[in-house]
Amino acid sequence: MNPEGNASADYPGPVLHSAPVATSNDALLLDAYSQAVVGAAEKISPSVVKIDVTQARENRAGEPAERQGGGSGFVFTADGLILTNSHVVHDAKRIQVSLADGRRFPARTIGDDPATDLAVIRMDVPDHDDANFVTAPLGDSQRLRVGQLAIAIGSPYGFQYTVTAGVVSALGRSLRSYSGRLIDDVIQTDASLNPGNSGGPLVTSDGQVVGVNTATIMGAQGLCFAIGINTAKFVAGRLLHDGRIRRSYIGVQAQTVPLHRRLVRFYDLPQESGVIVTSIEDKSPARKTGLREGDVIIALDGKSVAGVDDLHRLLTDARVGVSSSLTVLRYTDKLTLKVVPEESQNG
């Protein structure tokens, strides 16, 4: 029948539309995601290690005892230096490291920093053994973006070389370390972490380590945290040089924030981000100098501060007791304050 109700050989009848089906593009996207995770895991896994630790403890009767624990880590130099969490190896009596190729070595602590929950250990390799280990390439955590693919590799519950994937959920978080100090500029991710993942690498899709996995929030779904690799590089360097980190501090809690483009142009600033002060400790150098909550720190002694990592690097032991110029943005005003950093008693 045609639309007028008359029979016609030219009218084919109603057209039936089928339900939408997955296109080949969907399959290609899924395959690209899988390949990114697989490629990153294959690149990094040879440098990821399982760490078994024996710690000296006292039992309830006050008698000497031992406790078994452990975590993960990753090799960052060819001669066997490993980055991990401080809480994994702190007060360790014995450390044993297992590599992906099945080799096992005893290890010793070079230095650990409870304030950032980072530690460097070294494998004790016999002279006759090949010490040319596969190293993990270290990236730049300052370049991370929310929504970026994040891959965690470690040994949760003792299962070696477990891979989980998710995204970077947030940047600039603060997390209190087991020493009680706030770790600033922490990466939040939903890549699943479990006991034993601590100290393992957080990796981007191109196989660059951008964080050291450190903690989860018990009872919360998908809230996992990693210390930015830029902080880890700085801490590792100081631990290798001195075995510990002596810091100056000004007494603020802060996080990295973008600067308004108009302020960047008006003051001709070399960076587009700074450090906003979220709280100030009583009787601290920052309180004494008149710093306020909401102030954005953009420089220390003329050196640009684009993020919390920059501020940490600049507050070295050399600044203890030395008058320094702190450049801040307060609303739309650019101010210079004189501050005298003190030695941190919390590491």
CSV table of C-alpha atoms in Angstrom, one decimal:
chain,number,residue,atom,x,y,z
A,1,MET,CA,0.0,0.0,0.0
A,2,ASN,CA,1.2,3.5,-0.7
A,3,PRO,CA,0.6,6.4,1.8
A,4,GLU,CA,-2.9,7.1,0.2
A,5,GLY,CA,-3.9,3.5,0.9
A,6,ASN,CA,-3.5,2.3,-2.7
A,7,ALA,CA,-1.4,-0.8,-3.6
A,8,SER,CA,1.9,0.1,-5.3
A,9,ALA,CA,4.9,-2.0,-6.2
A,10,ASP,CA,7.1,1.1,-5.7
A,11,TYR,CA,6.3,1.5,-1.9
A,12,PRO,CA,8.5,-0.9,0.0
A,13,GLY,CA,6.7,-0.7,3.4
A,14,PRO,CA,7.9,0.7,6.7
A,15,VAL,CA,11.6,0.9,7.4
A,16,LEU,CA,12.6,-1.0,10.6
A,17,HIS,CA,15.6,0.5,12.5
A,18,SER,CA,17.8,-2.0,14.4
A,19,ALA,CA,19.2,-1.3,17.9
A,20,PRO,CA,22.6,0.4,18.0
A,21,VAL,CA,25.5,-1.9,18.1
A,22,ALA,CA,29.1,-1.4,19.3
A,23,THR,CA,31.2,0.0,16.5
A,24,SER,CA,34.7,-1.1,15.5
A,25,ASN,CA,35.8,2.3,17.0
A,26,ASP,CA,34.7,1.1,20.5
A,27,ALA,CA,36.7,-2.0,20.1
A,28,LEU,CA,39.7,0.0,19.0
A,29,LEU,CA,39.4,2.3,22.0
A,30,LEU,CA,39.2,-0.6,24.4
A,31,ASP,CA,42.1,-2.3,22.7
A,32,ALA,CA,44.2,0.9,22.9
A,33,TYR,CA,43.4,1.1,26.6
A,34,SER,CA,44.4,-2.5,27.2
A,35,GLN,CA,47.6,-2.0,25.2
A,36,ALA,CA,48.5,1.1,27.2
A,37,VAL,CA,48.2,-0.8,30.5
A,38,VAL,CA,50.0,-3.9,29.1
A,39,GLY,CA,52.8,-1.9,27.6
A,40,ALA,CA,53.4,0.1,30.8
A,41,ALA,CA,53.3,-3.0,33.0
A,42,GLU,CA,55.7,-4.9,30.8
A,43,LYS,CA,58.1,-1.9,30.8
A,44,ILE,CA,58.1,-1.3,34.6
A,45,SER,CA,57.5,-4.8,36.1
A,46,PRO,CA,61.2,-5.9,35.8
A,47,SER,CA,62.2,-3.1,38.1
A,48,VAL,CA,59.4,-3.7,40.7
A,49,VAL,CA,60.5,-5.6,43.8
A,50,LYS,CA,58.8,-7.4,46.7
A,51,ILE,CA,60.2,-6.4,50.1
A,52,ASP,CA,60.0,-8.7,53.1
A,53,VAL,CA,61.0,-7.1,56.4
A,54,THR,CA,61.7,-8.4,59.9
A,55,GLN,CA,61.2,-5.8,62.6
A,56,ALA,CA,62.3,-6.0,66.2
A,57,ARG,CA,59.4,-5.5,68.6
A,58,GLU,CA,58.4,-6.3,72.2
A,59,ASN,CA,55.6,-8.6,73.1
A,60,ARG,CA,53.0,-7.9,75.7
A,61,ALA,CA,55.3,-9.1,78.4
A,62,GLY,CA,58.0,-6.7,77.3
A,63,GLU,CA,60.2,-9.4,75.9
A,64,PRO,CA,62.1,-9.0,72.6
A,65,ALA,CA,60.1,-10.4,69.7
A,66,GLU,CA,60.0,-10.1,65.9
A,67,ARG,CA,57.3,-9.0,63.5
A,68,GLN,CA,57.1,-9.9,59.8
A,69,GLY,CA,56.0,-7.3,57.4
A,70,GLY,CA,56.7,-6.0,53.9
A,71,GLY,CA,55.7,-4.1,50.9
A,72,SER,CA,56.9,-3.1,47.4
A,73,GLY,CA,59.5,-0.9,45.9
A,74,PHE,CA,61.2,-0.2,42.6
A,75,VAL,CA,64.8,-0.1,41.4
A,76,PHE,CA,65.9,3.4,40.2
A,77,THR,CA,69.7,2.9,39.7
A,78,ALA,CA,71.5,0.1,37.9
A,79,ASP,CA,73.6,-0.8,40.9
A,80,GLY,CA,70.5,-1.7,43.0
A,81,LEU,CA,69.1,1.3,44.8
A,82,ILE,CA,65.4,1.0,45.6
A,83,LEU,CA,62.7,3.5,46.4
A,84,THR,CA,60.0,2.5,48.8
A,85,ASN,CA,58.0,3.7,51.8
A,86,SER,CA,59.6,4.6,55.1
A,87,HIS,CA,56.9,2.7,57.0
A,88,VAL,CA,57.8,-0.5,55.1
A,89,VAL,CA,61.4,-0.6,56.2
A,90,HIS,CA,61.5,1.7,59.3
A,91,ASP,CA,63.3,0.0,62.2
A,92,ALA,CA,63.9,-3.1,60.0
A,93,LYS,CA,66.1,-5.8,61.5
A,94,ARG,CA,66.4,-7.7,58.3
A,95,ILE,CA,65.3,-6.9,54.7
A,96,GLN,CA,64.9,-9.3,51.9
A,97,VAL,CA,64.2,-8.2,48.3
A,98,SER,CA,62.7,-10.4,45.5
A,99,LEU,CA,63.0,-9.4,41.9
A,100,ALA,CA,60.7,-10.3,39.0
A,101,ASP,CA,63.3,-12.7,37.5
A,102,GLY,CA,63.3,-14.8,40.7
A,103,ARG,CA,66.5,-13.5,42.3
A,104,ARG,CA,66.6,-12.7,46.0
A,105,PHE,CA,69.0,-10.4,47.8
A,106,PRO,CA,69.4,-9.1,51.3
A,107,ALA,CA,69.1,-5.3,51.5
A,108,ARG,CA,70.0,-2.5,53.9
A,109,THR,CA,68.5,0.9,54.6
A,110,ILE,CA,70.5,3.8,53.2
A,111,GLY,CA,68.1,6.4,54.7
A,112,ASP,CA,64.4,6.9,55.5
A,113,ASP,CA,62.3,10.0,55.9
A,114,PRO,CA,59.1,9.4,58.0
A,115,ALA,CA,58.0,13.0,57.2
A,116,THR,CA,57.4,12.1,53.6
A,117,ASP,CA,57.1,8.3,54.1
A,118,LEU,CA,59.9,7.7,51.7
A,119,ALA,CA,63.0,5.5,52.0
A,120,VAL,CA,66.0,4.3,50.0
A,121,ILE,CA,67.4,0.8,50.4
A,122,ARG,CA,70.3,-0.9,48.6
A,123,MET,CA,70.5,-4.6,47.6
A,124,ASP,CA,73.6,-6.3,48.9
A,125,VAL,CA,74.8,-8.1,45.7
A,126,PRO,CA,77.7,-10.6,45.8
A,127,ASP,CA,80.7,-9.6,43.8
A,128,HIS,CA,80.3,-12.5,41.3
A,129,ASP,CA,76.6,-11.5,40.5
A,130,ASP,CA,75.6,-9.2,37.7
A,131,ALA,CA,74.5,-6.0,39.4
A,132,ASN,CA,73.2,-4.3,36.3
A,133,PHE,CA,69.5,-4.2,37.3
A,134,VAL,CA,66.6,-2.9,35.1
A,135,THR,CA,65.7,0.6,36.3
A,136,ALA,CA,62.3,2.3,36.3
A,137,PRO,CA,62.2,5.6,34.3
A,138,LEU,CA,61.2,8.5,36.5
A,139,GLY,CA,58.7,11.0,35.1
A,140,ASP,CA,57.5,14.4,36.2
A,141,SER,CA,54.6,14.5,38.6
A,142,GLN,CA,54.2,18.3,38.0
A,143,ARG,CA,52.9,17.5,34.5
A,144,LEU,CA,50.1,15.2,35.7
A,145,ARG,CA,46.5,16.0,34.9
A,146,VAL,CA,43.2,14.9,36.6
A,147,GLY,CA,41.7,12.1,34.5
A,148,GLN,CA,45.0,10.8,33.3
A,149,LEU,CA,45.5,7.0,33.2
A,150,ALA,CA,47.3,5.7,36.3
A,151,ILE,CA,48.7,2.2,36.8
A,152,ALA,CA,49.8,0.8,40.1
A,153,ILE,CA,52.2,-2.2,40.4
A,154,GLY,CA,53.1,-4.0,43.6
A,155,SER,CA,52.7,-7.0,45.8
A,156,PRO,CA,49.4,-6.8,47.6
A,157,TYR,CA,49.0,-9.5,50.3
A,158,GLY,CA,52.2,-11.0,49.0
A,159,PHE,CA,51.0,-11.6,45.5
A,160,GLN,CA,54.0,-10.4,43.4
A,161,TYR,CA,53.7,-8.0,40.4
A,162,THR,CA,50.0,-7.3,40.6
A,163,VAL,CA,48.8,-4.6,38.2
A,164,THR,CA,45.7,-2.4,38.8
A,165,ALA,CA,44.6,0.6,36.6
A,166,GLY,CA,42.5,3.7,37.1
A,167,VAL,CA,42.8,7.4,36.7
A,168,VAL,CA,44.3,10.3,38.5
A,169,SER,CA,41.3,11.4,40.6
A,170,ALA,CA,42.8,14.6,42.2
A,171,LEU,CA,46.1,16.5,42.6
A,172,GLY,CA,47.4,18.6,45.4
A,173,ARG,CA,46.0,16.5,48.3
A,174,SER,CA,47.4,16.5,51.8
A,175,LEU,CA,48.0,13.3,53.7
A,176,ARG,CA,49.2,12.8,57.2
A,177,SER,CA,52.2,10.4,57.3
A,178,TYR,CA,52.7,7.9,60.1
A,179,SER,CA,55.2,10.3,61.7
A,180,GLY,CA,52.3,12.8,62.1
A,181,ARG,CA,53.6,15.3,59.5
A,182,LEU,CA,51.3,16.3,56.6
A,183,ILE,CA,52.6,15.2,53.3
A,184,ASP,CA,51.5,17.9,50.7
A,185,ASP,CA,50.9,17.6,47.0
A,186,VAL,CA,49.9,14.0,47.1
A,187,ILE,CA,48.3,12.3,44.1
A,188,GLN,CA,44.9,10.7,44.6
A,189,THR,CA,44.0,7.8,42.3
A,190,ASP,CA,41.4,5.1,42.1
A,191,ALA,CA,43.9,2.4,40.9
A,192,SER,CA,43.2,-0.2,43.6
A,193,LEU,CA,45.8,-0.4,46.4
A,194,ASN,CA,46.0,-3.1,49.2
A,195,PRO,CA,48.4,-3.9,52.0
A,196,GLY,CA,51.7,-4.8,50.3
A,197,ASN,CA,51.3,-2.2,47.5
A,198,SER,CA,53.0,0.4,49.7
A,199,GLY,CA,56.2,1.6,48.1
A,200,GLY,CA,55.4,0.4,44.6
A,201,PRO,CA,55.3,2.7,41.6
A,202,LEU,CA,52.4,4.6,40.2
A,203,VAL,CA,52.9,4.7,36.4
A,204,THR,CA,51.6,6.6,33.4
A,205,SER,CA,50.5,5.0,30.2
A,206,ASP,CA,53.9,5.7,28.6
A,207,GLY,CA,55.7,3.8,31.4
A,208,GLN,CA,57.0,6.7,33.5
A,209,VAL,CA,56.9,6.5,37.3
A,210,VAL,CA,55.1,9.5,38.6
A,211,GLY,CA,54.4,8.5,42.2
A,212,VAL,CA,55.2,6.1,45.0
A,213,ASN,CA,52.1,4.4,46.3
A,214,THR,CA,51.7,5.0,50.0
A,215,ALA,CA,48.2,4.6,51.5
A,216,THR,CA,44.5,3.9,51.2
A,217,ILE,CA,41.7,5.2,53.4
A,218,MET,CA,40.2,2.2,55.2
A,219,GLY,CA,36.5,1.7,54.5
A,220,ALA,CA,36.5,4.1,51.6
A,221,GLN,CA,36.1,2.9,48.0
A,222,GLY,CA,38.7,4.1,45.5
A,223,LEU,CA,40.6,6.5,47.7
A,224,CYS,CA,44.2,5.7,47.2
A,225,PHE,CA,47.3,8.0,47.4
A,226,ALA,CA,50.8,8.2,46.0
A,227,ILE,CA,53.7,10.6,46.8
A,228,GLY,CA,54.7,12.6,43.7
A,229,ILE,CA,57.9,11.4,42.1
A,230,ASN,CA,59.3,15.0,42.1
A,231,THR,CA,59.2,14.9,45.9
A,232,ALA,CA,60.7,11.4,45.9
A,233,LYS,CA,63.6,12.5,43.6
A,234,PHE,CA,64.5,15.3,46.0
A,235,VAL,CA,64.2,13.1,49.1
A,236,ALA,CA,66.2,10.3,47.6
A,237,GLY,CA,69.0,12.6,46.6
A,238,ARG,CA,69.3,14.0,50.1
A,239,LEU,CA,69.1,10.6,51.7
A,240,LEU,CA,71.9,9.3,49.5
A,241,HIS,CA,74.0,12.3,50.3
A,242,ASP,CA,73.4,12.7,54.1
A,243,GLY,CA,71.5,9.6,55.1
A,244,ARG,CA,68.8,11.8,56.6
A,245,ILE,CA,67.0,15.1,55.8
A,246,ARG,CA,67.4,18.1,58.0
A,247,ARG,CA,64.8,20.7,57.1
A,248,SER,CA,63.8,24.2,57.7
A,249,TYR,CA,60.2,25.0,58.0
A,250,ILE,CA,57.9,28.1,58.1
A,251,GLY,CA,54.9,26.4,59.7
A,252,VAL,CA,52.2,26.3,57.0
A,253,GLN,CA,50.0,23.7,55.4
A,254,ALA,CA,49.5,24.4,51.8
A,255,GLN,CA,48.6,23.0,48.3
A,256,THR,CA,49.4,23.9,44.7
A,257,VAL,CA,46.8,26.1,42.9
A,258,PRO,CA,46.6,27.7,39.5
A,259,LEU,CA,47.1,31.5,39.4
A,260,HIS,CA,44.6,33.8,37.7
A,261,ARG,CA,45.9,34.6,34.2
A,262,ARG,CA,45.3,38.3,34.7
A,263,LEU,CA,47.7,38.3,37.8
A,264,VAL,CA,50.2,36.3,35.9
A,265,ARG,CA,50.2,38.9,33.0
A,266,PHE,CA,50.0,41.9,35.3
A,267,TYR,CA,53.0,40.9,37.5
A,268,ASP,CA,54.8,39.2,34.6
A,269,LEU,CA,55.2,36.0,36.6
A,270,PRO,CA,57.3,33.2,35.3
A,271,GLN,CA,54.8,30.5,36.3
A,272,GLU,CA,51.1,29.9,36.2
A,273,SER,CA,50.7,28.3,39.6
A,274,GLY,CA,51.6,28.9,43.2
A,275,VAL,CA,51.1,27.6,46.8
A,276,ILE,CA,48.1,28.6,48.7
A,277,VAL,CA,48.3,28.7,52.5
A,278,THR,CA,45.5,26.7,54.0
A,279,SER,CA,46.5,26.9,57.7
A,280,ILE,CA,49.3,28.3,59.8
A,281,GLU,CA,50.8,26.8,63.0
A,282,ASP,CA,50.8,28.9,66.2
A,283,LYS,CA,54.1,30.5,67.1
A,284,SER,CA,55.6,29.5,63.7
A,285,PRO,CA,57.9,31.6,61.6
A,286,ALA,CA,54.9,32.2,59.2
A,287,ARG,CA,52.7,33.4,62.0
A,288,LYS,CA,55.4,35.7,63.3
A,289,THR,CA,56.0,37.3,59.8
A,290,GLY,CA,52.3,38.1,59.3
A,291,LEU,CA,51.5,35.4,56.6
A,292,ARG,CA,47.7,34.8,56.4
A,293,GLU,CA,45.5,31.9,55.3
A,294,GLY,CA,44.6,32.4,51.7
A,295,ASP,CA,47.9,34.0,50.8
A,296,VAL,CA,49.5,32.4,47.7
A,297,ILE,CA,53.3,31.9,47.9
A,298,ILE,CA,55.0,32.5,44.5
A,299,ALA,CA,58.7,32.9,45.4
A,300,LEU,CA,61.2,32.4,48.2
A,301,ASP,CA,64.3,34.6,48.0
A,302,GLY,CA,63.5,35.4,44.4
A,303,LYS,CA,63.3,31.7,43.4
A,304,SER,CA,60.0,30.8,41.7
A,305,VAL,CA,57.6,28.6,43.7
A,306,ALA,CA,55.2,26.9,41.3
A,307,GLY,CA,54.1,24.1,43.6
A,308,VAL,CA,54.5,22.5,47.0
A,309,ASP,CA,57.4,20.5,45.7
A,310,ASP,CA,59.3,23.7,44.9
A,311,LEU,CA,58.7,25.1,48.4
A,312,HIS,CA,60.0,21.8,50.0
A,313,ARG,CA,63.1,21.9,47.9
A,314,LEU,CA,63.9,25.5,48.8
A,315,LEU,CA,63.3,25.0,52.5
A,316,THR,CA,66.7,23.3,53.1
A,317,ASP,CA,68.8,23.1,56.1
A,318,ALA,CA,70.8,26.1,54.8
A,319,ARG,CA,67.9,28.4,55.5
A,320,VAL,CA,67.6,27.6,59.2
A,321,GLY,CA,67.9,30.9,61.1
A,322,VAL,CA,68.5,32.9,57.9
A,323,SER,CA,66.2,35.8,57.0
A,324,SER,CA,64.5,35.1,53.7
A,325,SER,CA,62.2,37.0,51.4
A,326,LEU,CA,58.8,35.4,50.9
A,327,THR,CA,56.8,36.8,47.9
A,328,VAL,CA,53.1,36.2,48.1
A,329,LEU,CA,49.9,37.3,46.4
A,330,ARG,CA,47.2,38.5,48.8
A,331,TYR,CA,44.0,39.0,46.8
A,332,THR,CA,45.4,41.1,43.9
A,333,ASP,CA,48.4,42.6,45.8
A,334,LYS,CA,51.9,41.3,45.5
A,335,LEU,CA,53.7,41.5,48.9
A,336,THR,CA,57.2,40.7,50.1
A,337,LEU,CA,57.4,39.4,53.7
A,338,LYS,CA,60.6,38.7,55.7
A,339,VAL,CA,60.6,35.2,57.3
A,340,VAL,CA,63.2,33.4,59.3
A,341,PRO,CA,62.8,29.6,58.8
A,342,GLU,CA,63.4,27.4,61.8
A,343,GLU,CA,64.7,23.8,61.9
A,344,SER,CA,61.9,21.3,61.7
A,345,GLN,CA,61.7,19.0,64.7
A,346,ASN,CA,59.5,16.5,62.8
A,347,GLY,CA,62.0,15.7,60.0
